[in-house]
Short mmCIF file of C-alpha atoms in Angstrom, two decimals:
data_model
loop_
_atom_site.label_atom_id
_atom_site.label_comp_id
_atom_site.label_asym_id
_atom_site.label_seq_id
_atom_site.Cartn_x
_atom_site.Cartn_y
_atom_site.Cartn_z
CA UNK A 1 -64.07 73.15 -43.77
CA UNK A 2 -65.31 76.34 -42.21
CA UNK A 3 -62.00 76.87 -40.57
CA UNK A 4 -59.89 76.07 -43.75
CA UNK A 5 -62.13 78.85 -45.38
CA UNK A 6 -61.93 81.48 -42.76
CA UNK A 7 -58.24 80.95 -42.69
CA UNK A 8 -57.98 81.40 -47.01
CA UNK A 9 -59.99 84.49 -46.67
CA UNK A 10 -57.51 85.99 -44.06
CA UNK A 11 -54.41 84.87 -46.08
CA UNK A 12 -52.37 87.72 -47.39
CA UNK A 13 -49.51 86.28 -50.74
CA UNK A 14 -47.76 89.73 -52.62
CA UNK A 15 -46.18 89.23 -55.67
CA UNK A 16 -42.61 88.97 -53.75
CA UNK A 17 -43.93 85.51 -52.13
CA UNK A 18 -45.56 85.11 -55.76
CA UNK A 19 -42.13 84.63 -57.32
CA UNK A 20 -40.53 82.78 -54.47
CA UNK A 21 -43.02 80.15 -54.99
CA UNK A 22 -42.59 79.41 -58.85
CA UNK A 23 -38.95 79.80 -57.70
CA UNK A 24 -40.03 76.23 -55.27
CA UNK A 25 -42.04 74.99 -57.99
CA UNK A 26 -39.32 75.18 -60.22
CA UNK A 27 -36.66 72.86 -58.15
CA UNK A 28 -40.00 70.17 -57.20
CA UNK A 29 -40.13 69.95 -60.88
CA UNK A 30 -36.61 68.41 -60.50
CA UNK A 31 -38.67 65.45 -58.12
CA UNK A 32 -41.53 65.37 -60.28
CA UNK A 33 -38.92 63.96 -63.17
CA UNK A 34 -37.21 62.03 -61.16
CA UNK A 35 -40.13 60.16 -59.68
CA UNK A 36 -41.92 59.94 -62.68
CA UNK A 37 -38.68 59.00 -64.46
CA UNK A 38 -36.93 56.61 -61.80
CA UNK A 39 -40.20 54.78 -60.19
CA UNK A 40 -43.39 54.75 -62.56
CA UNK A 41 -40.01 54.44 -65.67
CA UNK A 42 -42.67 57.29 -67.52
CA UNK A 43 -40.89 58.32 -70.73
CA UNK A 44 -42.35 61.06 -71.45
CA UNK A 45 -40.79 63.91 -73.41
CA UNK A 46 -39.77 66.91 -73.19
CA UNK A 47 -37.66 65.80 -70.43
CA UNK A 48 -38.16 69.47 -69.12
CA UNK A 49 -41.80 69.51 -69.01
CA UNK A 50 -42.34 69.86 -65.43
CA UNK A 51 -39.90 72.30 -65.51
CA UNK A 52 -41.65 75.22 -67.55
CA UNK A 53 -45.50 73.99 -66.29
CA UNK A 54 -45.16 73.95 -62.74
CA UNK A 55 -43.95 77.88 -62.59
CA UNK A 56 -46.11 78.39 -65.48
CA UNK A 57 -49.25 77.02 -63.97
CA UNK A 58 -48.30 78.87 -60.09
CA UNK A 59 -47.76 82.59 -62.55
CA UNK A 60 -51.03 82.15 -64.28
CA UNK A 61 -52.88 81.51 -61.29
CA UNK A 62 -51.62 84.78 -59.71
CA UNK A 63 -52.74 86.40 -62.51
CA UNK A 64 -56.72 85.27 -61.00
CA UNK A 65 -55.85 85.05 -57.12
CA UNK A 66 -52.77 85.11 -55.36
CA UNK A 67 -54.18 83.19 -52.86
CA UNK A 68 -54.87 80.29 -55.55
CA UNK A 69 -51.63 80.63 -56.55
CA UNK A 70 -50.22 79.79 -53.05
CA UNK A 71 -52.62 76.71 -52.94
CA UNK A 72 -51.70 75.48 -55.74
CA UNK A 73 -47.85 75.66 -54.79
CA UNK A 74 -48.10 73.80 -51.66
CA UNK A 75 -50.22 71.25 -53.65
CA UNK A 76 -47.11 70.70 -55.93
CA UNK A 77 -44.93 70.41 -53.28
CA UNK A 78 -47.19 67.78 -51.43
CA UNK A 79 -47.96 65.98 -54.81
CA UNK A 80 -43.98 65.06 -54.70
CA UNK A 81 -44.73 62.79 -51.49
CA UNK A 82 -47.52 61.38 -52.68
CA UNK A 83 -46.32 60.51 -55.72
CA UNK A 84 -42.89 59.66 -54.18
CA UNK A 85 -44.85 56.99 -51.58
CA UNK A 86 -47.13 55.71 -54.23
CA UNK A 87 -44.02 55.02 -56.69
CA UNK A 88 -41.87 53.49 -54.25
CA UNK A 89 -44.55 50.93 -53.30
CA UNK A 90 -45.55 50.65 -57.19
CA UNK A 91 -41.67 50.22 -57.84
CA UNK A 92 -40.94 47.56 -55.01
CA UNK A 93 -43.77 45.16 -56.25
CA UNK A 94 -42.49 45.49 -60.01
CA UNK A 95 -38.69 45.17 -58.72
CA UNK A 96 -40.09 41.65 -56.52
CA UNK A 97 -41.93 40.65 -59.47
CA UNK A 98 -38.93 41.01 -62.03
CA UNK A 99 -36.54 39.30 -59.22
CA UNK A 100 -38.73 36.37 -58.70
CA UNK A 101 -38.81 35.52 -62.16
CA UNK A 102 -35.10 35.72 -62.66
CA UNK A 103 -34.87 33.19 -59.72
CA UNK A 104 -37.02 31.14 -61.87
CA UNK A 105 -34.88 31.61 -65.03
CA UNK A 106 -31.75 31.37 -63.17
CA UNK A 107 -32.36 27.94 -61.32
CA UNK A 108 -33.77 26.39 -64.82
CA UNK A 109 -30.59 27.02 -65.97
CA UNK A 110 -28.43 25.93 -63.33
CA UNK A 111 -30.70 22.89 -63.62
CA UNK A 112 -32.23 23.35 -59.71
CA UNK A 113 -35.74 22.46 -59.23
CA UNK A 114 -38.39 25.30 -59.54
CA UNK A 115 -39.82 27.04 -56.60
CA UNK A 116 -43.01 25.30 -56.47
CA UNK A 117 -46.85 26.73 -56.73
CA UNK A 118 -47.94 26.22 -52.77
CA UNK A 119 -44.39 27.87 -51.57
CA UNK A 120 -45.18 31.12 -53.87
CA UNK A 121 -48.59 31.55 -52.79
CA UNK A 122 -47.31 30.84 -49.39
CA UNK A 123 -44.99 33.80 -49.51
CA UNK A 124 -47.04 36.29 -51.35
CA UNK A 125 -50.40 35.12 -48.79
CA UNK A 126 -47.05 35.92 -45.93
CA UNK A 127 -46.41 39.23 -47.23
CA UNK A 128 -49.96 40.64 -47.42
CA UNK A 129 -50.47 39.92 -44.38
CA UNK A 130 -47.33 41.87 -43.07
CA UNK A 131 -48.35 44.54 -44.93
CA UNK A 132 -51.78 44.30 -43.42
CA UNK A 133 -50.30 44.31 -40.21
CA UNK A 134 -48.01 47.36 -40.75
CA UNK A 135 -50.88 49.42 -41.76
CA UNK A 136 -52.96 48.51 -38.26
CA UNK A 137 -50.25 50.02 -36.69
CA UNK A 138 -50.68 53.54 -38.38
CA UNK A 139 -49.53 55.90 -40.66
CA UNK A 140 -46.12 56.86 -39.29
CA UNK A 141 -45.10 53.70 -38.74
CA UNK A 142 -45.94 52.17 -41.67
CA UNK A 143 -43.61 54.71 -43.62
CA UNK A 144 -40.84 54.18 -41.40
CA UNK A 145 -41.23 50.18 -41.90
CA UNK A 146 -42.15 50.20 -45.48
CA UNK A 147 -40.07 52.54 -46.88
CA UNK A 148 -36.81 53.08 -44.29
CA UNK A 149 -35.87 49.80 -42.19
CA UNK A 150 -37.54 47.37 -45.19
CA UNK A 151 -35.23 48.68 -47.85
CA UNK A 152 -32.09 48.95 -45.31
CA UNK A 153 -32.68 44.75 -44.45
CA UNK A 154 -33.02 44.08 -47.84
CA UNK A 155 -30.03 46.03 -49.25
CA UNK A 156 -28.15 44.57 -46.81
CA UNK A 157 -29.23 40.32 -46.58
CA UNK A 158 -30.68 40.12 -50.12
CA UNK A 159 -28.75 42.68 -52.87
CA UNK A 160 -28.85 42.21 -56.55
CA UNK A 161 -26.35 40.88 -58.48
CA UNK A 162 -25.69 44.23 -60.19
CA UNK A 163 -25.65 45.87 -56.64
CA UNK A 164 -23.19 43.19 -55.56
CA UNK A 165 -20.92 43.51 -58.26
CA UNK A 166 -20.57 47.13 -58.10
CA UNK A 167 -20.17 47.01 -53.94
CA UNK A 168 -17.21 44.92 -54.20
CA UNK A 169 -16.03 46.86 -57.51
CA UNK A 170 -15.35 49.70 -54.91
CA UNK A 171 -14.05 48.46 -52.85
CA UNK A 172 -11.68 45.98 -54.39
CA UNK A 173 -8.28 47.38 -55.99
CA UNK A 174 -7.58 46.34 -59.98
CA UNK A 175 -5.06 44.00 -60.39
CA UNK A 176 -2.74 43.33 -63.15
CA UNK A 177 -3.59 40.54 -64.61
CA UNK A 178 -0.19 38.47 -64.67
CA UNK A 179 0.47 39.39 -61.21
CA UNK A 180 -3.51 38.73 -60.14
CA UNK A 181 -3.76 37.17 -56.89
CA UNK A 182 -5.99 33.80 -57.01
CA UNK A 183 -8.72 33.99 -54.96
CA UNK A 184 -11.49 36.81 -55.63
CA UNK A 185 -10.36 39.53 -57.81
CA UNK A 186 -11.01 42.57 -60.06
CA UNK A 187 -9.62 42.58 -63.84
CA UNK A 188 -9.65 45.29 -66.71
CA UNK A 189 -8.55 44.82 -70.26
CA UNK A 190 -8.74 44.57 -73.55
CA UNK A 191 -11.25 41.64 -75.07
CA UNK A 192 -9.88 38.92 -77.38
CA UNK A 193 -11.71 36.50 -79.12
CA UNK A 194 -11.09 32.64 -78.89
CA UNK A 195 -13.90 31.46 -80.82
CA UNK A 196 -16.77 33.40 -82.43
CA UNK A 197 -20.45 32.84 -82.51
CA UNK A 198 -23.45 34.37 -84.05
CA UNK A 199 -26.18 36.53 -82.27
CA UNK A 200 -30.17 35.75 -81.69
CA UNK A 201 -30.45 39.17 -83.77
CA UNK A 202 -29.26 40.27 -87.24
CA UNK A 203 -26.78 37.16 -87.08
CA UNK A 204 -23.98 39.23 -85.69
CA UNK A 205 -20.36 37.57 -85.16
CA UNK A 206 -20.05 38.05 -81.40
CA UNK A 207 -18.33 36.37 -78.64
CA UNK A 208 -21.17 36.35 -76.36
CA UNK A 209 -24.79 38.21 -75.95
CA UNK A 210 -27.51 38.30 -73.47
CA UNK A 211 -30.92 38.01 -75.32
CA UNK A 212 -34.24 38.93 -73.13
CA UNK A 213 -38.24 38.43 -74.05
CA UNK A 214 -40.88 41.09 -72.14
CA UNK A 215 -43.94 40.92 -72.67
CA UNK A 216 -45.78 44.16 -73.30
CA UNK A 217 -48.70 45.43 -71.80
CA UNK A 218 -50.84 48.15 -72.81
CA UNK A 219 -52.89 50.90 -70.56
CA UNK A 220 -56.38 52.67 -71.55
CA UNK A 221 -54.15 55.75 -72.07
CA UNK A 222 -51.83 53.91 -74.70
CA UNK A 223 -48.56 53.43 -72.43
CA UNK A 224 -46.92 50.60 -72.48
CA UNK A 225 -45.15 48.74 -69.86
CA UNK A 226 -42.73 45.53 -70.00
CA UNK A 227 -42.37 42.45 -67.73
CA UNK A 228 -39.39 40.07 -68.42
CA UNK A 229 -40.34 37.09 -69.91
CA UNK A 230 -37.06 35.19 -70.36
CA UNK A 231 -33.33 36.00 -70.09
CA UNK A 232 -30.80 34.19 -72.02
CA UNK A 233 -26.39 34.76 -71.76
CA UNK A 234 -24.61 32.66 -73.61
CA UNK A 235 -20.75 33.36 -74.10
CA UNK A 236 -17.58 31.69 -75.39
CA UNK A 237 -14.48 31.45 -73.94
CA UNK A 238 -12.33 34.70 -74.19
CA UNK A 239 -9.26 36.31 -73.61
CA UNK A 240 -8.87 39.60 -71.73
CA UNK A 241 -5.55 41.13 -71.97
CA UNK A 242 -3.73 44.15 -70.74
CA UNK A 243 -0.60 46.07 -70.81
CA UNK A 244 0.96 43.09 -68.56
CA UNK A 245 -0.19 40.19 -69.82
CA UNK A 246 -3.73 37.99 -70.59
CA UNK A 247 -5.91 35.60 -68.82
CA UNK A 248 -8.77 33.19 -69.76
CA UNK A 249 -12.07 33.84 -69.09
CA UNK A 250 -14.05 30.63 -68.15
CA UNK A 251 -17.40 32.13 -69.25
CA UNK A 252 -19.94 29.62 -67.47
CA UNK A 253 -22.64 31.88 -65.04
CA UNK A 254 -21.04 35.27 -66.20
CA UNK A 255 -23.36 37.77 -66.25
CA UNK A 256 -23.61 41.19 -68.34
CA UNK A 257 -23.88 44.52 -66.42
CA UNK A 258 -25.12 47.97 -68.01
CA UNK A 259 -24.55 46.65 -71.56
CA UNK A 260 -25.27 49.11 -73.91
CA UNK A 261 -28.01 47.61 -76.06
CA UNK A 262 -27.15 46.62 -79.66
CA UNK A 263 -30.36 45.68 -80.92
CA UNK A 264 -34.43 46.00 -80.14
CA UNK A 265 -37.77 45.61 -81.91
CA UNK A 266 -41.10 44.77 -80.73
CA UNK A 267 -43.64 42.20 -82.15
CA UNK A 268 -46.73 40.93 -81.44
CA UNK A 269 -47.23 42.40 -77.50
CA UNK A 270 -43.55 40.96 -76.94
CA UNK A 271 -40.26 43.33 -76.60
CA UNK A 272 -36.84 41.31 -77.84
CA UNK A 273 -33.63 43.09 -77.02
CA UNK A 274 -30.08 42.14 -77.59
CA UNK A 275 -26.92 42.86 -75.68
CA UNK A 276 -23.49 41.97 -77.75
CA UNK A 277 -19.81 41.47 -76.45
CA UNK A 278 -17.73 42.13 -79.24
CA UNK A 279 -14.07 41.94 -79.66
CA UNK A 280 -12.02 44.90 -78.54
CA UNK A 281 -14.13 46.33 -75.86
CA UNK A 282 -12.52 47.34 -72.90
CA UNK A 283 -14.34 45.54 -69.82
CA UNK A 284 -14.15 45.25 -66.45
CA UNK A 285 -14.49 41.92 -64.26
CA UNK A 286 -15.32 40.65 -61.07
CA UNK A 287 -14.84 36.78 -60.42
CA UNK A 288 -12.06 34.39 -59.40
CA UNK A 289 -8.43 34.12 -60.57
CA UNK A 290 -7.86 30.03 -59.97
CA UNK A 291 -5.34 27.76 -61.98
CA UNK A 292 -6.33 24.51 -64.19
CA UNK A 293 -5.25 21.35 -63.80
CA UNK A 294 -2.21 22.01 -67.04
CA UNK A 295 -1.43 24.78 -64.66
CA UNK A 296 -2.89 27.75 -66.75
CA UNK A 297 -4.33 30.67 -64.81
CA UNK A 298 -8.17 30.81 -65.77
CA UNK A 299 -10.49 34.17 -64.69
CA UNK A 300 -14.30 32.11 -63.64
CA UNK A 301 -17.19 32.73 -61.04
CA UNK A 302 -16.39 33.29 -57.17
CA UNK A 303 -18.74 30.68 -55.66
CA UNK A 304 -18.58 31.91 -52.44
CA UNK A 305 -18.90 35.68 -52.71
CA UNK A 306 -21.64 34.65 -55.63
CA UNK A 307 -20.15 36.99 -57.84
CA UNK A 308 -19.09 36.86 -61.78
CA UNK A 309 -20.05 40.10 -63.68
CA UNK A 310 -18.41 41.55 -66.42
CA UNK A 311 -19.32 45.56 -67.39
CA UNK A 312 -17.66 48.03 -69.77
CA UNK A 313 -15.23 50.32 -68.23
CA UNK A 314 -17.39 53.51 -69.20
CA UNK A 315 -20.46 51.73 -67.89
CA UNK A 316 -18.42 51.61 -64.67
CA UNK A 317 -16.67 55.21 -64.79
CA UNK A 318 -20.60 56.06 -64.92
CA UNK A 319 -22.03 54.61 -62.01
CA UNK A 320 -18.90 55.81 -60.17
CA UNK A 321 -20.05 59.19 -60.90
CA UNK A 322 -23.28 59.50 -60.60
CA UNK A 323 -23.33 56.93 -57.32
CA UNK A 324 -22.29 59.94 -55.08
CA UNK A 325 -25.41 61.99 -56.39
CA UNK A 326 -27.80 59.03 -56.03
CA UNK A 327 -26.82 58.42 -52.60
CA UNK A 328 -27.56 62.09 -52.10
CA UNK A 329 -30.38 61.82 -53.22
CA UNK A 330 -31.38 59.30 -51.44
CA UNK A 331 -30.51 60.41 -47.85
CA UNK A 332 -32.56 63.14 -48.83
CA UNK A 333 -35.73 60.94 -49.69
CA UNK A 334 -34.84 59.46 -46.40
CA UNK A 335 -34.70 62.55 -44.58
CA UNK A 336 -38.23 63.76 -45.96
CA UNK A 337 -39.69 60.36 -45.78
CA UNK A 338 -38.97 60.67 -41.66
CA UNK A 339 -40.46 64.46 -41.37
CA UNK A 340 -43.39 63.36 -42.89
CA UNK A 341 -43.70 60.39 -40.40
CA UNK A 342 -43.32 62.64 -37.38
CA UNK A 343 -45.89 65.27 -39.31
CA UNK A 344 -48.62 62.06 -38.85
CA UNK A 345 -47.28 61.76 -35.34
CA UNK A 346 -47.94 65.10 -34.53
CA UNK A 347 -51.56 66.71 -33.89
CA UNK A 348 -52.01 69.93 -35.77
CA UNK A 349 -55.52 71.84 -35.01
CA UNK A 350 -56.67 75.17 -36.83
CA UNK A 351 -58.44 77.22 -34.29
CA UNK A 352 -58.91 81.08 -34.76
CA UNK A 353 -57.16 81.19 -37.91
CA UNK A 354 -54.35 80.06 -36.25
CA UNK A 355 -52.26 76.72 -36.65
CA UNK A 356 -51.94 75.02 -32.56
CA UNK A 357 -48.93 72.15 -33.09
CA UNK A 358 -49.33 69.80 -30.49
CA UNK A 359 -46.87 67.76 -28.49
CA UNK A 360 -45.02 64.52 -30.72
CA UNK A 361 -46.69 61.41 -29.75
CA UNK A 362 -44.19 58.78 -29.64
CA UNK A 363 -46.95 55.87 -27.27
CA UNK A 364 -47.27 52.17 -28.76
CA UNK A 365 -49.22 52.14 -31.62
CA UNK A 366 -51.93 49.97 -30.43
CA UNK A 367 -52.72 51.21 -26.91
CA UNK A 368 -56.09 52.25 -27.25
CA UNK A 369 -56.60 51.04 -30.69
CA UNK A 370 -59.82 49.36 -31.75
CA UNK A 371 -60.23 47.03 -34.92
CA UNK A 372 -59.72 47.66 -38.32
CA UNK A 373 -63.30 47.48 -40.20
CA UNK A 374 -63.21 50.12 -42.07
CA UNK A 375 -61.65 53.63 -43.12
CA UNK A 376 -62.98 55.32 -40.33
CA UNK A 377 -61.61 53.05 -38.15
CA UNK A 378 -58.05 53.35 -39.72
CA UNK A 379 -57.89 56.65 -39.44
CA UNK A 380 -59.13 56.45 -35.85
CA UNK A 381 -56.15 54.09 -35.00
CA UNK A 382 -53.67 56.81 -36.34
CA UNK A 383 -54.48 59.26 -33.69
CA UNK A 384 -55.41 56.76 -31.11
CA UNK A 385 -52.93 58.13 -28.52
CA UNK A 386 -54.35 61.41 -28.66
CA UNK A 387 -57.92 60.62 -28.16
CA UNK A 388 -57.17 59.22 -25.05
CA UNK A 389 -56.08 62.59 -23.73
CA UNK A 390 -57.77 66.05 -23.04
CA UNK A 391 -57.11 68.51 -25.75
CA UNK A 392 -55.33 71.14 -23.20
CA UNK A 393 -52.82 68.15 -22.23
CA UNK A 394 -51.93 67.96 -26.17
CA UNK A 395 -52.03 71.47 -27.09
CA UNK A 396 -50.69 73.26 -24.06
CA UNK A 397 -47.59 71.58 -23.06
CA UNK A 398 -45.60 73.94 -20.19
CA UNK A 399 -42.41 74.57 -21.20
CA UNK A 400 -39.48 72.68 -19.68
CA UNK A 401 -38.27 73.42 -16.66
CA UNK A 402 -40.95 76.48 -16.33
CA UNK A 403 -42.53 77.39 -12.55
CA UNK A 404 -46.14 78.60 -11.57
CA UNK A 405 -45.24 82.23 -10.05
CA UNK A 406 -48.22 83.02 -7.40
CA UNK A 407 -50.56 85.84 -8.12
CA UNK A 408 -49.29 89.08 -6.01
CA UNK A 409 -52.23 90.16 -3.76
CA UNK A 410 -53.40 94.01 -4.02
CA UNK A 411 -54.49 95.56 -0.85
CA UNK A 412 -56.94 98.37 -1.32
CA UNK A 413 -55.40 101.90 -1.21
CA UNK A 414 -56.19 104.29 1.68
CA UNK A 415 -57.86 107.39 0.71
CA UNK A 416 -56.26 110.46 2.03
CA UNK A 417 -58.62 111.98 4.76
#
């Protein structure tokens, strides 16, 4: 603490660095939104809050110490990773949550036995202790597990069906429909009606809507937040058409993607929201082109790719867009997610007002490690390869490649005589 003091009192900020930094507070208020927006789902308004307080709050604290004003900056910039880590874990249990009980909801209506009691506690008892595990092992490592490689494996064995639908939608061309190739395809058209039916809500003709039940829950501070309670799609039989032709649509386990939503109220702690396909709306589909037995080509769900979506074509032409800045986005998180690993790896020491960086540790996390029984003892396991060493070896690395030069020998001079 004495150090951190004697280096604030020797810190010089003029008003040129001043405006640089609510220049940098101004762009982490773009992350501040995004977190706050995309992880915790906060809707909070204005949307540009964050936008006018963070340069606000770093010019007003200038206006008492420049030096405050610095602090303060670097504290908005950190608060981004903190917030970012704390949201992403936050965001993975409610995503695990929501997908378990759409498993649930999904195999009582494909009539499949439900998951029973003993296997769920089994897994969640399974992944605690992983987690407890990844956290022995440090710090560094535990970001790079939790929130690099764990997200990669799962993207990649276990996607959603809305990610699944939308990686083959790029993938796979359009096809006309009467010259559609049977097998797995893509379809766009025009919806016609067969046979119409009426909606959960406001008795709506339809030909087919997706109904969900959350159940709301309300914080000390008066938020509320919603867990899916049920999910129910049921759809007729339809046409879609374009300019070549039409197809059938064979409607059993299609599922809606990025409907807009029709209808929503909220009634005693419970959420109900309604999703309509009408007739006329241009769609988009992603299933298999097969033929019946009276030799009529029918559009139904591709059992083996597990895929049967249907999406409006500007719900598509939207996530086409905005994927490539997502992704950005995203390799970004990535690429700040790994600094700050290697800043945990890496031993920083303030000595004589002066930051010493010492050498990236890169030893097995446990050599030297002691067990876990309490936070001392956590933190002492993050740093255990350094302890082990003396604090010249970690601070004063010799540079690569550098050679010790002998001392040159003076000989006394001769005095004239």
């Amino acid at each position: 603490m004495d150090d951190f003091l004697a280096f604030y009192n020797t810190l010089e900020v003029d008003k040129g660095l001043i405006v640089m930094l609510m220049l940098m507070s101004f762009f982490v208020a773009i992350f501040h939104t995004f977190i706050l927006v995309g992880l915790y789902e906060f809707d909070f308004k204005p949307k540009w809050l964050f936008f006018v307080l963070n340069p606000l709050s770093v010019g007003l604290c200038s206006l008492y110490d420049n030096k405050l004003a610095a602090l303060l900056a670097v504290g908005l910039f950190l608060s981004v990773f903190v917030l970012g880590i704390v949201g992403m874990i936050y965001a993975m249990i409610r995503s695990g949550y929501q997908s378990s009980k759409e498993e649930s909801e999904r195999r009582e209506r494909e009539g499949l036995a439900k998951i029973p009691l003993w296997k769920k506690i089994l897994y969640s008892v399974s992944g605690l202790l992983f987690f407890g595990f990844v956290l022995t092992l440090g710090v560094p490592y535990f970001i790079l597990i939790v929130f690099i490689i764990l997200p990669f494996l799962t993207s990649i064995f276990k996607p959603s069906n809305k990610k699944r639908f939308y990686r083959i939608q790029r993938t796979l061309p359009t096809s006309n429909i009467r010259s559609v190739a049977m097998g797995l395809a893509e379809i766009s058209g025009t919806v016609k009606m067969i046979e119409p039916m009426i909606s959960r809500i406001g008795k709506k003709e339809c030909i087919g809507f997706l109904y969900t039940i959350e159940t709301v829950s309300t914080d000390k501070d008066g938020k509320d937040s919603y867990s899916l309670e049920s999910s129910e799609t049921i759809c007729k039989p339809f046409y879609v058409q374009d300019k070549s032709g039409q197809i059938k649509v064979i409607t059993e386990g299609i599922e809606f993607i990025d409907f807009e939503i029709d209808e929503r109220y909220q009634s005693s702690n419970k959420r109900y929201t309604q999703y309509l396909l009408k007739e006329n709306m241009e769609v988009l589909l992603i299933g298999k082109a097969s033929v019946k037995e009276n030799n009529e080509p029918v559009f139904e769900k591709e059992e083996i790719k597990n895929v049967f979506g249907i999406a409006t074509v500007e719900s598509v032409d939207n996530h086409n867009t905005l994927r490539p800045i997502l992704q950005s986005a995203g390799y970004f998180i990535y690429f700040w997610v790994i600094l700050i690993a290697l800043i945990f790896l890496t031993p920083v020491k303030l000595r004589n007002n002066q930051l010493e960086i010492g050498k990236i540790n890169l030893d097995l996390p446990f050599q030297n490690s002691k067990p876990v029984k309490s936070l001392d003892d956590f933190y002492d396991n993050i740093y255990n390869s350094y302890e082990s060493k003396p604090e010249e070896e970690i601070y004063s690395q010799p540079a690569t490649g550098a050679e010790p030069v002998p001392a040159t020998e003076s000989t006394p001079s001769k005095q004239t005589e």
